[in-house]
mmCIF file of C-alpha atoms in Angstrom:
data_model
loop_
_atom_site.group_PDB
_atom_site.id
_atom_site.type_symbol
_atom_site.label_atom_id
_atom_site.label_comp_id
_atom_site.label_asym_id
_atom_site.label_seq_id
_atom_site.Cartn_x
_atom_site.Cartn_y
_atom_site.Cartn_z
ATOM 1 C CA MET A 1 105.585 79.858 -27.681
ATOM 2 C CA ARG A 2 107.335 76.303 -26.849
ATOM 3 C CA GLN A 3 105.734 73.995 -24.390
ATOM 4 C CA ASP A 4 108.588 72.388 -22.525
ATOM 5 C CA ALA A 5 106.881 72.135 -18.606
ATOM 6 C CA PHE A 6 104.386 69.922 -17.055
ATOM 7 C CA THR A 7 100.980 71.437 -17.241
ATOM 8 C CA GLY A 8 99.311 69.557 -14.429
ATOM 9 C CA GLY A 9 97.274 72.065 -12.238
ATOM 10 C CA VAL A 10 97.879 75.251 -14.503
ATOM 11 C CA ASP A 11 94.754 76.993 -15.707
ATOM 12 C CA PRO A 12 94.642 77.988 -19.503
ATOM 13 C CA GLY A 13 96.408 81.137 -19.923
ATOM 14 C CA GLY A 14 99.109 79.888 -17.328
ATOM 15 C CA LEU A 15 102.679 79.124 -18.150
ATOM 16 C CA TRP A 16 103.856 76.212 -19.702
ATOM 17 C CA ASN A 17 107.598 76.927 -20.448
ATOM 18 C CA GLN A 18 110.551 76.734 -18.057
ATOM 19 C CA ASN A 19 111.974 80.209 -19.233
ATOM 20 C CA ASP A 20 108.703 81.930 -18.555
ATOM 21 C CA ILE A 21 108.283 80.402 -15.189
ATOM 22 C CA ARG A 22 111.740 81.771 -14.446
ATOM 23 C CA ILE A 23 111.029 85.150 -15.542
ATOM 24 C CA LEU A 24 107.791 85.282 -13.673
ATOM 25 C CA LEU A 25 109.480 84.341 -10.626
ATOM 26 C CA CYS A 26 111.942 87.128 -10.827
ATOM 27 C CA TYR A 27 109.252 89.689 -11.751
ATOM 28 C CA ILE A 28 107.393 88.573 -8.508
ATOM 29 C CA LEU A 29 110.428 89.111 -6.425
ATOM 30 C CA HIS A 30 111.332 92.316 -8.066
ATOM 31 C CA SER A 31 107.775 94.004 -7.770
ATOM 32 C CA VAL A 32 106.727 92.854 -4.312
ATOM 33 C CA GLY A 33 110.511 94.456 -2.971
ATOM 34 C CA SER A 34 110.529 92.081 -0.205
ATOM 35 C CA PRO A 35 111.970 88.626 0.126
ATOM 36 C CA LEU A 36 109.677 85.507 -0.022
ATOM 37 C CA SER A 37 110.299 81.796 1.036
ATOM 38 C CA GLY A 38 109.876 79.108 -1.481
ATOM 39 C CA GLU A 39 106.727 78.050 0.201
ATOM 40 C CA GLU A 40 105.296 81.613 -0.463
ATOM 41 C CA LEU A 41 106.218 81.862 -4.263
ATOM 42 C CA SER A 42 104.646 78.720 -4.606
ATOM 43 C CA GLN A 43 101.496 79.562 -3.136
ATOM 44 C CA ILE A 44 101.246 82.632 -5.099
ATOM 45 C CA LEU A 45 101.957 80.616 -8.480
ATOM 46 C CA GLN A 46 99.318 77.717 -6.834
ATOM 47 C CA ARG A 47 96.496 80.421 -6.250
ATOM 48 C CA LYS A 48 96.092 81.415 -9.640
ATOM 49 C CA ALA A 49 97.254 78.306 -11.226
ATOM 50 C CA LEU A 50 99.809 80.008 -13.129
ATOM 51 C CA ALA A 51 102.394 77.118 -13.108
ATOM 52 C CA ASN A 52 102.879 73.490 -12.259
ATOM 53 C CA TYR A 53 104.596 73.149 -8.565
ATOM 54 C CA PHE A 54 107.333 71.011 -9.512
ATOM 55 C CA GLU A 55 108.293 73.167 -12.451
ATOM 56 C CA ALA A 56 108.070 76.248 -10.278
ATOM 57 C CA GLN A 57 110.300 74.608 -7.702
ATOM 58 C CA ASP A 58 113.148 73.624 -10.533
ATOM 59 C CA ALA A 59 112.849 76.864 -11.709
ATOM 60 C CA LEU A 60 113.491 78.677 -8.540
ATOM 61 C CA ALA A 61 116.536 76.232 -8.060
ATOM 62 C CA ALA A 62 117.614 77.089 -11.543
ATOM 63 C CA LEU A 63 117.306 80.908 -10.511
ATOM 64 C CA GLU A 64 119.472 80.300 -7.518
ATOM 65 C CA ALA A 65 121.963 78.499 -9.435
ATOM 66 C CA ARG A 66 122.516 81.005 -12.009
ATOM 67 C CA GLY A 67 122.908 83.713 -9.359
ATOM 68 C CA ASN A 68 119.552 85.509 -10.379
ATOM 69 C CA VAL A 69 118.269 84.973 -6.972
ATOM 70 C CA GLU A 70 119.669 84.486 -3.568
ATOM 71 C CA ARG A 71 118.605 83.492 0.070
ATOM 72 C CA ASP A 72 118.854 85.728 2.949
ATOM 73 C CA SER A 73 119.767 84.805 6.500
ATOM 74 C CA ALA A 74 116.268 83.786 7.326
ATOM 75 C CA GLY A 75 116.372 81.364 3.778
ATOM 76 C CA ARG A 76 113.935 83.826 2.045
ATOM 77 C CA TYR A 77 114.542 84.487 -1.687
ATOM 78 C CA GLN A 78 115.704 87.753 -2.694
ATOM 79 C CA VAL A 79 116.179 89.049 -6.410
ATOM 80 C CA THR A 80 119.919 89.560 -7.206
ATOM 81 C CA PRO A 81 120.807 92.745 -9.640
ATOM 82 C CA ALA A 82 120.839 90.202 -12.482
ATOM 83 C CA GLY A 83 117.501 88.745 -11.726
ATOM 84 C CA ARG A 84 116.260 92.436 -11.505
ATOM 85 C CA GLU A 85 117.570 93.084 -14.997
ATOM 86 C CA ILE A 86 115.765 89.734 -16.180
ATOM 87 C CA ALA A 87 112.231 91.013 -14.373
ATOM 88 C CA GLN A 88 112.760 94.426 -16.072
ATOM 89 C CA THR A 89 113.826 93.554 -19.529
ATOM 90 C CA LEU A 90 111.584 90.207 -19.959
ATOM 91 C CA ASP A 91 108.424 90.880 -17.996
ATOM 92 C CA ALA A 92 106.740 92.077 -21.280
ATOM 93 C CA THR A 93 107.430 88.634 -22.781
ATOM 94 C CA LEU A 94 104.728 87.289 -20.169
ATOM 95 C CA PRO A 95 101.080 87.799 -20.846
ATOM 96 C CA LEU A 96 99.775 90.633 -18.895
ATOM 97 C CA SER A 97 96.865 88.535 -17.202
ATOM 98 C CA VAL A 98 99.864 86.448 -15.705
ATOM 99 C CA ARG A 99 101.837 89.172 -14.495
ATOM 100 C CA ASP A 100 98.754 90.850 -12.758
ATOM 101 C CA LYS A 101 97.520 87.672 -11.258
ATOM 102 C CA ALA A 102 100.696 87.085 -9.780
ATOM 103 C CA LEU A 103 101.098 90.481 -8.529
ATOM 104 C CA GLU A 104 97.516 90.259 -6.828
ATOM 105 C CA ALA A 105 98.088 86.940 -5.381
ATOM 106 C CA ALA A 106 101.524 88.286 -4.132
ATOM 107 C CA LEU A 107 99.926 91.381 -2.550
ATOM 108 C CA THR A 108 97.151 89.408 -1.149
ATOM 109 C CA LEU A 109 99.430 86.737 0.660
ATOM 110 C CA LEU A 110 101.657 89.700 2.184
ATOM 111 C CA ALA A 111 98.479 91.228 3.477
ATOM 112 C CA GLU A 112 97.419 88.184 5.153
ATOM 113 C CA GLU A 113 100.812 87.452 6.769
ATOM 114 C CA ARG A 114 100.606 90.800 8.029
ATOM 115 C CA SER A 115 97.458 90.205 9.122
ATOM 116 C CA HIS A 116 98.374 87.376 10.979
ATOM 117 C CA ARG A 117 101.460 88.867 12.407
ATOM 118 C CA GLU A 118 100.040 92.048 13.961
ATOM 119 C CA ASN A 119 96.605 90.488 15.170
ATOM 120 C CA ARG A 120 95.587 87.361 16.781
ATOM 121 C CA VAL A 121 92.501 85.047 17.573
ATOM 122 C CA GLU A 122 92.546 82.834 20.587
ATOM 123 C CA VAL A 123 89.834 79.774 20.278
ATOM 124 C CA VAL A 124 89.100 78.454 23.545
ATOM 125 C CA PRO A 125 87.029 75.032 24.297
ATOM 126 C CA GLN A 126 83.986 75.619 26.390
ATOM 127 C CA GLU A 127 81.400 73.599 27.810
ATOM 128 C CA GLY A 128 79.096 73.157 24.791
ATOM 129 C CA GLY A 129 81.052 75.246 22.307
ATOM 130 C CA TYR A 130 84.020 77.847 21.630
ATOM 131 C CA GLN A 131 84.946 81.314 23.041
ATOM 132 C CA VAL A 132 86.639 82.937 20.410
ATOM 133 C CA THR A 133 88.477 86.243 21.088
ATOM 134 C CA CYS A 134 89.594 88.703 18.256
ATOM 135 C CA HIS A 135 92.603 91.023 19.189
ATOM 136 C CA ILE A 136 93.315 94.081 16.858
ATOM 137 C CA SER A 137 96.732 95.658 17.155
ATOM 138 C CA GLY A 138 97.243 99.228 16.713
ATOM 139 C CA GLY A 139 101.188 98.187 16.321
ATOM 140 C CA GLU A 140 104.031 98.313 18.254
ATOM 141 C CA GLY A 141 102.484 96.233 21.164
ATOM 142 C CA MET A 142 99.295 98.598 21.358
ATOM 143 C CA GLU A 143 95.870 96.601 21.194
ATOM 144 C CA LEU A 144 93.004 98.498 19.525
ATOM 145 C CA MET A 145 90.233 96.282 20.495
ATOM 146 C CA ALA A 146 89.466 92.641 21.661
ATOM 147 C CA VAL A 147 86.070 91.443 21.164
ATOM 148 C CA SER A 148 85.356 87.954 22.491
ATOM 149 C CA LEU A 149 81.965 86.048 21.384
ATOM 150 C CA TYR A 150 80.761 82.291 21.917
ATOM 151 C CA VAL A 151 80.137 79.864 19.046
ATOM 152 C CA PRO A 152 78.523 76.450 19.338
ATOM 153 C CA ASP A 153 80.936 74.320 17.407
ATOM 154 C CA SER A 154 84.699 74.122 16.136
ATOM 155 C CA ALA A 155 83.578 74.799 12.229
ATOM 156 C CA GLN A 156 82.078 78.186 13.488
ATOM 157 C CA ALA A 157 84.981 79.064 15.312
ATOM 158 C CA GLU A 158 87.524 78.466 12.710
ATOM 159 C CA LEU A 159 85.028 80.471 10.078
ATOM 160 C CA VAL A 160 85.042 83.389 12.561
ATOM 161 C CA ARG A 161 88.992 83.202 12.969
ATOM 162 C CA GLN A 162 89.389 83.111 9.022
ATOM 163 C CA ARG A 163 86.948 85.770 8.209
ATOM 164 C CA PHE A 164 88.365 88.190 10.961
ATOM 165 C CA TYR A 165 92.171 87.814 9.719
ATOM 166 C CA GLN A 166 90.690 88.470 5.899
ATOM 167 C CA ALA A 167 89.779 92.158 7.330
ATOM 168 C CA PRO A 168 90.575 92.818 11.187
ATOM 169 C CA ASP A 169 90.561 96.702 9.974
ATOM 170 C CA ARG A 170 87.116 96.253 8.488
ATOM 171 C CA VAL A 171 86.006 94.580 11.645
ATOM 172 C CA TYR A 172 87.210 97.403 13.765
ATOM 173 C CA LYS A 173 85.716 100.101 11.779
ATOM 174 C CA LEU A 174 82.255 98.262 11.791
ATOM 175 C CA LEU A 175 82.215 98.079 15.552
ATOM 176 C CA LEU A 176 83.451 101.498 16.057
ATOM 177 C CA ALA A 177 80.793 102.979 13.680
ATOM 178 C CA SER A 178 78.106 100.724 15.418
ATOM 179 C CA LEU A 179 79.252 101.612 18.824
ATOM 180 C CA THR A 180 79.464 105.185 18.222
ATOM 181 C CA GLY A 181 76.253 105.209 15.904
ATOM 182 C CA ASP A 182 77.781 106.518 12.692
ATOM 183 C CA ARG A 183 75.355 104.735 10.441
ATOM 184 C CA GLU A 184 77.098 106.341 7.573
ATOM 185 C CA MET A 185 80.299 104.890 8.372
ATOM 186 C CA ALA A 186 78.570 101.302 8.911
ATOM 187 C CA GLN A 187 76.575 101.604 5.784
ATOM 188 C CA SER A 188 79.902 102.376 3.546
ATOM 189 C CA ILE A 189 81.795 99.442 4.953
ATOM 190 C CA LEU A 190 79.074 97.032 4.382
ATOM 191 C CA GLU A 191 78.584 98.454 0.931
ATOM 192 C CA GLU A 192 82.409 98.328 0.391
ATOM 193 C CA ARG A 193 82.146 94.327 1.215
ATOM 194 C CA GLY A 194 79.297 93.918 -1.134
ATOM 195 C CA GLU A 195 76.663 93.179 1.818
#
């Protein structure tokens, strides 16, 4: 495979060829089936060190110029029929590990965005610390639960916020199991997390 792309920030096994980067971008957009912003596409590639940031930006611009991707009204990229054909016929030229890592990163990113959209965390400074309130949504404006706790510093408040957004459904299930005395359910949730 010919190397014609910068390799800075790319792990071994990542993509060092401009054509492969273009194929991967089409593959990601086709596989997730929803539009993604340029920033989101960059995050996907950077999280797994699959391609150089600048090469990925150039590849995205080239795909748009060639009509393989287009922007929707919100400026997010979506694959065109021509780009879909590229993804379907040429994705096998990419290493399976690269495709798997890219898809994993894309699905993780979409799950994180959904979690932030549907749930919220409020951090309010208090005397000597912070009050952190986590709200879990049931969708369509319904709040399933809100839990509030005090932490002594901003670092812990940020840690609580980050961990909550990683798995708000798990937080809800664990608290429900604890409050209802369902030890089996609580144990299975903790085992699921490897704790």
